[in-house]
PDB file of C-alpha atoms in Angstrom:
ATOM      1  CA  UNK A   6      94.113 168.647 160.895  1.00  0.00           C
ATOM      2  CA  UNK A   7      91.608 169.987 158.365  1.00  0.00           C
ATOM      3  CA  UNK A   8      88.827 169.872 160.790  1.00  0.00           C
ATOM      4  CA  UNK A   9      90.869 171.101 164.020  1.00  0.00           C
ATOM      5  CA  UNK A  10      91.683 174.155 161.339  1.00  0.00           C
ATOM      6  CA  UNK A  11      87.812 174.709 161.089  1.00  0.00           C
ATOM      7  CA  UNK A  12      87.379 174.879 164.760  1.00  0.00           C
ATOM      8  CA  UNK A  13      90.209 177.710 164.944  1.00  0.00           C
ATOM      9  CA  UNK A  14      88.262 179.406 162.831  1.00  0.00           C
ATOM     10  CA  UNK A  15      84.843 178.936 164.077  1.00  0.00           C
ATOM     11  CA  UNK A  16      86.898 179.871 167.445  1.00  0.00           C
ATOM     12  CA  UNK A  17      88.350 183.107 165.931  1.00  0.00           C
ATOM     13  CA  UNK A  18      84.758 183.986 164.239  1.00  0.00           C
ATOM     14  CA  UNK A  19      83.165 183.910 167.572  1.00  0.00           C
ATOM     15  CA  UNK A  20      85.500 185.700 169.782  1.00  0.00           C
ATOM     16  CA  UNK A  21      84.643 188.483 167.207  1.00  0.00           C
ATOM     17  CA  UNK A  22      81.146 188.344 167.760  1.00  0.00           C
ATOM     18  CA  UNK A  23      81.814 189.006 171.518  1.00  0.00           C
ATOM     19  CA  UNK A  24      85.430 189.603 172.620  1.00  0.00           C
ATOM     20  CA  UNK A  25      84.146 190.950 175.912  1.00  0.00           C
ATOM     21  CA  UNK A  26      82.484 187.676 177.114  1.00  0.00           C
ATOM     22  CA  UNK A  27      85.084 185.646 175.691  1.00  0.00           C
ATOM     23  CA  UNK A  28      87.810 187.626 177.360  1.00  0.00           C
ATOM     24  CA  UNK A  29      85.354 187.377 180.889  1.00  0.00           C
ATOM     25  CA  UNK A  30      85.064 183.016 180.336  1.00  0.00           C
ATOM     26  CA  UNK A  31      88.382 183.065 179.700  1.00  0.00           C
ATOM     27  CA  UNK A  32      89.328 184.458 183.227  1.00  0.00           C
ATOM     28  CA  UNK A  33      88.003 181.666 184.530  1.00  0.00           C
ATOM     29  CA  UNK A  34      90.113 178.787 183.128  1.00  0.00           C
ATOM     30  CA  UNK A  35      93.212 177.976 185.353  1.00  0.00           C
ATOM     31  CA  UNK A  36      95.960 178.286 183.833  1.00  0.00           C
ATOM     32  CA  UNK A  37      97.717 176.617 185.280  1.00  0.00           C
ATOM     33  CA  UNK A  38      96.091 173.266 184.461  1.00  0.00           C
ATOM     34  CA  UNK A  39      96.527 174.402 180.676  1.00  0.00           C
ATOM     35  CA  UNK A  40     100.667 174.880 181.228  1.00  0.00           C
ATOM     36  CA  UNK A  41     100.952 171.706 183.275  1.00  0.00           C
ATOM     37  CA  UNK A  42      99.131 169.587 180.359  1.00  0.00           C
ATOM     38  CA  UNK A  43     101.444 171.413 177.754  1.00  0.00           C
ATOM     39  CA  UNK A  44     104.113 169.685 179.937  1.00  0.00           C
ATOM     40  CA  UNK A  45     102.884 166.564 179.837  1.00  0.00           C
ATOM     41  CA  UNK A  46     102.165 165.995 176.470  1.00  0.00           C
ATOM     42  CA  UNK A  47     105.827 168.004 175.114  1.00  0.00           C
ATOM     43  CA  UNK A  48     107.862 165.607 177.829  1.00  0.00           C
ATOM     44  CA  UNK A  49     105.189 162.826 176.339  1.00  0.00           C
ATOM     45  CA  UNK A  50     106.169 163.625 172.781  1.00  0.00           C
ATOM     46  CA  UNK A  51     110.115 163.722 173.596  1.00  0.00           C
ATOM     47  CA  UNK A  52     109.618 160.541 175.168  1.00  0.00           C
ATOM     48  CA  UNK A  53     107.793 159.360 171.820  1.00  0.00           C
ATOM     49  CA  UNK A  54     111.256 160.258 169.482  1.00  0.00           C
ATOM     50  CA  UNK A  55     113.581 159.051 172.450  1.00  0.00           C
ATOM     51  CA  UNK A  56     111.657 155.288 171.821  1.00  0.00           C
ATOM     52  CA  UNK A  57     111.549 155.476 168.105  1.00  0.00           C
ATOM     53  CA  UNK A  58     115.289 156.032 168.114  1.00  0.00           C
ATOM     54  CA  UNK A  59     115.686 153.423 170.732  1.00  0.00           C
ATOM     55  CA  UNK A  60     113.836 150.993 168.392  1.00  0.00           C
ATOM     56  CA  UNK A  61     116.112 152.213 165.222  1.00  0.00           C
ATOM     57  CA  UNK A  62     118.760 150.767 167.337  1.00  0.00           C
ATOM     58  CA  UNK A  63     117.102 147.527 168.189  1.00  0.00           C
ATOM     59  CA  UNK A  64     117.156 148.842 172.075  1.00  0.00           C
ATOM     60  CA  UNK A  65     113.322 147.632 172.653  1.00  0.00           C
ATOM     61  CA  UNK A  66     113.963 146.895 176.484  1.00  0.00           C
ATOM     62  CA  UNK A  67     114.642 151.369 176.653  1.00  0.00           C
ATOM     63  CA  UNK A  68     111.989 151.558 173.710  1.00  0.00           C
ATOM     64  CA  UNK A  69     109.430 149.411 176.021  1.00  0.00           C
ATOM     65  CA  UNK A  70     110.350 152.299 179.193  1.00  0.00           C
ATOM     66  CA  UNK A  71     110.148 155.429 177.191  1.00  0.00           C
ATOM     67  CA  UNK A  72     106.715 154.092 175.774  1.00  0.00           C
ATOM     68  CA  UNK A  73     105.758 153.957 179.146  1.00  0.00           C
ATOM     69  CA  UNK A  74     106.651 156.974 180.069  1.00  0.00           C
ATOM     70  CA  UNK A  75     105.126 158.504 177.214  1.00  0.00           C
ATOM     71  CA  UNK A  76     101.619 156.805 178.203  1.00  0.00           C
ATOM     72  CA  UNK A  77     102.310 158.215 181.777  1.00  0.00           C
ATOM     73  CA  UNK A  78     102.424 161.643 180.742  1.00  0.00           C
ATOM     74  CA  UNK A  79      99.502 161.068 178.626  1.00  0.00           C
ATOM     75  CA  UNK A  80      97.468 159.440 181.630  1.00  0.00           C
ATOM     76  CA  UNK A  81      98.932 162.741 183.701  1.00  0.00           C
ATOM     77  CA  UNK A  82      97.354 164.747 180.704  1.00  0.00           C
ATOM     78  CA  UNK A  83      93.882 163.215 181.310  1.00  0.00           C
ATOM     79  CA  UNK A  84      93.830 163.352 184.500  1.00  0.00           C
ATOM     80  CA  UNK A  85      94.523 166.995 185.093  1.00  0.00           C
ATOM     81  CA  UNK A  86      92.019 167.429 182.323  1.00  0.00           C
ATOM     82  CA  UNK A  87      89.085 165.509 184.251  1.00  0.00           C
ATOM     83  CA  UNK A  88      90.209 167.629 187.405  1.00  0.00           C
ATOM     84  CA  UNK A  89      89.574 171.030 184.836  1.00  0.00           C
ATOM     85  CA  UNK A  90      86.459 169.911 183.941  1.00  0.00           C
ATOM     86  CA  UNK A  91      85.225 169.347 187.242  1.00  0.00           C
ATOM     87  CA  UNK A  92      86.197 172.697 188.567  1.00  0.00           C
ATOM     88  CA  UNK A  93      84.404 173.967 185.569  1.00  0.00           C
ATOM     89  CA  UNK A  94      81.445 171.983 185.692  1.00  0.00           C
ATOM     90  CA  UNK A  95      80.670 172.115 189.895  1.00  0.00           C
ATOM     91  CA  UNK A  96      81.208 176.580 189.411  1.00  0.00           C
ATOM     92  CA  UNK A  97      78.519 175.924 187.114  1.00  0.00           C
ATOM     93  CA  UNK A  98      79.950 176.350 183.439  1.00  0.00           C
ATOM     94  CA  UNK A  99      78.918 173.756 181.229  1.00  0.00           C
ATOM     95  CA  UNK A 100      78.539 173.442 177.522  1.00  0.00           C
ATOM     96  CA  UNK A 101      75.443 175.192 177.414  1.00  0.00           C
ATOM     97  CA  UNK A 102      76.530 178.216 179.420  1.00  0.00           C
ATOM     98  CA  UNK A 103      77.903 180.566 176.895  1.00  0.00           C
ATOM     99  CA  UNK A 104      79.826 179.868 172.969  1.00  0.00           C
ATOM    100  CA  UNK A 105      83.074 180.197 174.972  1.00  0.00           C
ATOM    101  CA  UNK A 106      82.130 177.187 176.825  1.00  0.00           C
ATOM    102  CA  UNK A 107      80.739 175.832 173.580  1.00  0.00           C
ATOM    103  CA  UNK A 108      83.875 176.345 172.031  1.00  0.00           C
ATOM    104  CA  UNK A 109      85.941 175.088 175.536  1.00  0.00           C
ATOM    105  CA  UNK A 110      84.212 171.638 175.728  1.00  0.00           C
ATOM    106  CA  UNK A 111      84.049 171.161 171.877  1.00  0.00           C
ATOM    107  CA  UNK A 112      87.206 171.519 171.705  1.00  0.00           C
ATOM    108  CA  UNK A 113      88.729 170.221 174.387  1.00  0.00           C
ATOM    109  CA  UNK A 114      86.630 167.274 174.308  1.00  0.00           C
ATOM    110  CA  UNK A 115      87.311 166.103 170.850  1.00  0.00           C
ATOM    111  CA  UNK A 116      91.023 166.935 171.269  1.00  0.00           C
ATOM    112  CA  UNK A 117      90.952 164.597 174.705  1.00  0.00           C
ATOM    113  CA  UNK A 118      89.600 161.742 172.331  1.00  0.00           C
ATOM    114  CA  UNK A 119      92.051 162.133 170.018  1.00  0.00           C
ATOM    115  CA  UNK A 120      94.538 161.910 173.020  1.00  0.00           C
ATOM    116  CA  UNK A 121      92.434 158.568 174.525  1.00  0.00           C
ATOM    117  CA  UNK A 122      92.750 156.987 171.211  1.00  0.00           C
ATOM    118  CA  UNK A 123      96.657 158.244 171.147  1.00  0.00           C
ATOM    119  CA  UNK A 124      96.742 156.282 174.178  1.00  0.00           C
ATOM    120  CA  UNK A 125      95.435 153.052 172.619  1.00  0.00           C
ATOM    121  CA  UNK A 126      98.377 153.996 170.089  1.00  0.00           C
ATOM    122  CA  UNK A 127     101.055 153.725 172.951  1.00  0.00           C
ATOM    123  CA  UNK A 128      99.307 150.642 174.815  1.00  0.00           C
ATOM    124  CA  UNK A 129      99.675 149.162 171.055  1.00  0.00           C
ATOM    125  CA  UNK A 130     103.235 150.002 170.545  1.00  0.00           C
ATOM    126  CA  UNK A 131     104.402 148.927 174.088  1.00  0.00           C
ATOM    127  CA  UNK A 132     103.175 145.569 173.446  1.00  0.00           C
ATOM    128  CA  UNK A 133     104.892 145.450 169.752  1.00  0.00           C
ATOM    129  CA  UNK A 134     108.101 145.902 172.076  1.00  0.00           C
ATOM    130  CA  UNK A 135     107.007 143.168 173.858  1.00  0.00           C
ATOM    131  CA  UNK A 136     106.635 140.958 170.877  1.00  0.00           C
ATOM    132  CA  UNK A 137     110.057 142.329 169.070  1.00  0.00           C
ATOM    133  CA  UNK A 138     111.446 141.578 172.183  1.00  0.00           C
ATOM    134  CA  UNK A 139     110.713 137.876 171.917  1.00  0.00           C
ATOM    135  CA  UNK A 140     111.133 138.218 168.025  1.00  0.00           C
ATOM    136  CA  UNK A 141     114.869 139.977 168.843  1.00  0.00           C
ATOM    137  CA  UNK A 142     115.129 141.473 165.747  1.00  0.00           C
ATOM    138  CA  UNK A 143     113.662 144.956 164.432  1.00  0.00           C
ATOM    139  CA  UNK A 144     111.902 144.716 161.142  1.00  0.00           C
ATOM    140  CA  UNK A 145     111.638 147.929 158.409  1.00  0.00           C
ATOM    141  CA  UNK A 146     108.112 147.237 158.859  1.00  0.00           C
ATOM    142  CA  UNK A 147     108.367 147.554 162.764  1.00  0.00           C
ATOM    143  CA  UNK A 148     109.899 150.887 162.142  1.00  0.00           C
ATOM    144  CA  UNK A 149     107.272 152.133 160.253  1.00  0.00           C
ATOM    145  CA  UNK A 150     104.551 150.906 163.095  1.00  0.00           C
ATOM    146  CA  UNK A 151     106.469 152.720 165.441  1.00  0.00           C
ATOM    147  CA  UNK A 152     106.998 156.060 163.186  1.00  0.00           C
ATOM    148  CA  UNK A 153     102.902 156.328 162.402  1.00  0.00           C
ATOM    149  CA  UNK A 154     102.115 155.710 166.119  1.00  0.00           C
ATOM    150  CA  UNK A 155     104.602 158.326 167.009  1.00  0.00           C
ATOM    151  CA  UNK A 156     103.236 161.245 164.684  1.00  0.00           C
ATOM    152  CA  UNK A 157      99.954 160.089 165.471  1.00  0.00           C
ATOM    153  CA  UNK A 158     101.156 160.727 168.775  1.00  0.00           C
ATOM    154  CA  UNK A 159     102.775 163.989 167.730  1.00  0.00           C
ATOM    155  CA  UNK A 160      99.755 165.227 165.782  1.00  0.00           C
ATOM    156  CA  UNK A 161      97.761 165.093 169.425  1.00  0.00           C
ATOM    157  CA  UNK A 162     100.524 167.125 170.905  1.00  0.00           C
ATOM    158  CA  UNK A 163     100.349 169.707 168.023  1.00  0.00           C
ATOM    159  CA  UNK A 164      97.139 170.076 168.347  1.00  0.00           C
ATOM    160  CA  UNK A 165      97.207 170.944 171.781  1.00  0.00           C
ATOM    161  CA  UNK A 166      99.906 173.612 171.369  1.00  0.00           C
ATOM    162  CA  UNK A 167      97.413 175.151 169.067  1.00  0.00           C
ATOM    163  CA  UNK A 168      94.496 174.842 171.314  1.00  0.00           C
ATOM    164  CA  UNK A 169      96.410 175.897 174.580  1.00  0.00           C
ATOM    165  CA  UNK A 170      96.911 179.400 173.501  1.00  0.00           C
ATOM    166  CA  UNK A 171      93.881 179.575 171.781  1.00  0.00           C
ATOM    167  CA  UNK A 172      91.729 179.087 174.464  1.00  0.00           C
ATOM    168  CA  UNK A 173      93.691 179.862 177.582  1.00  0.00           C
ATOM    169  CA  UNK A 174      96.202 182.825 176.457  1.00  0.00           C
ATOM    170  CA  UNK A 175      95.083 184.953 173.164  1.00  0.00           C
ATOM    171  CA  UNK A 176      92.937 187.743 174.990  1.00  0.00           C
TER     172      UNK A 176
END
């Protein structure tokens, strides 16, 4: 979080430097793509508490479905994002093409890590279903597993509702 603060800021400090260009790079981010990935990774992160509650009440077969789901929304997530990029990148703005595009990829990119890794998170969790399925019984340790995946899970999503407006709305 400490270092996602320090982009913010690095963010904020350049727009200063040149509002006018930012506000110009901006304009060419769709939006939409932006909105539809907030989407995915809110209905990602309700799916996320829906499971952990499922699990509280040693319901792994629904826990094992909302994971799922959850890794769905993330896969939607990455999959628009590839599709932004590639817009971006074929009209000719790359990472080298201005510090808003700096800013865009650096940003972006090491947030869509976070959310790759987040994804290894879910893959991890729906297979500790699998294995408290055949166990039948949920552990205070299972819990646990399940709560730090899920606000590692949450902690993507945050970061993204701090980057989405950031980047794509604060003119």
């Amino acid at each position: 979080m400490l270092v996602f603060a320090l982009f913010f800021l690095v963010f904020v400090y350049y727009r200063g430097l040149d509002s006018e260009m930012f506000t110009q790079s901006q304009a060419t981010l769709n939006l939409h793509y932006g909105a539809i990935n907030t989407l995915f990774l809110l209905t990602s992160s309700w799916f996320v508490v829906l499971a952990l509650h499922a699990v509280r009440q040693n319901r792994i077969y629904r826990a094992r479905r909302l994971i799922a789901l959850a890794g769905t929304c993330g896969f939607g997530f990455a999959v628009v994002k590839v599709f932004e990029y590639g817009e971006k990148i074929r009209s000719g703005y790359v990472l080298t093409t201005n510090d808003f595009f700096m800013c865009y990829y650096g940003f972006t990119g090491i947030h869509f890590l976070h959310l790759m890794i987040g994804m290894c998170v879910l893959v991890f969790l729906w297979f500790k279903c699998k294995s408290l399925i055949a166990v039948g019984d949920v552990k205070p340790g299972d819990i646990q597993t399940f709560e730090s995946g899920g606000a590692y899970w949450h902690l993507v999503d945050l970061l993204w509702i701090v980057l989405f407006p950031l980047i794509y709305l604060v003119k």
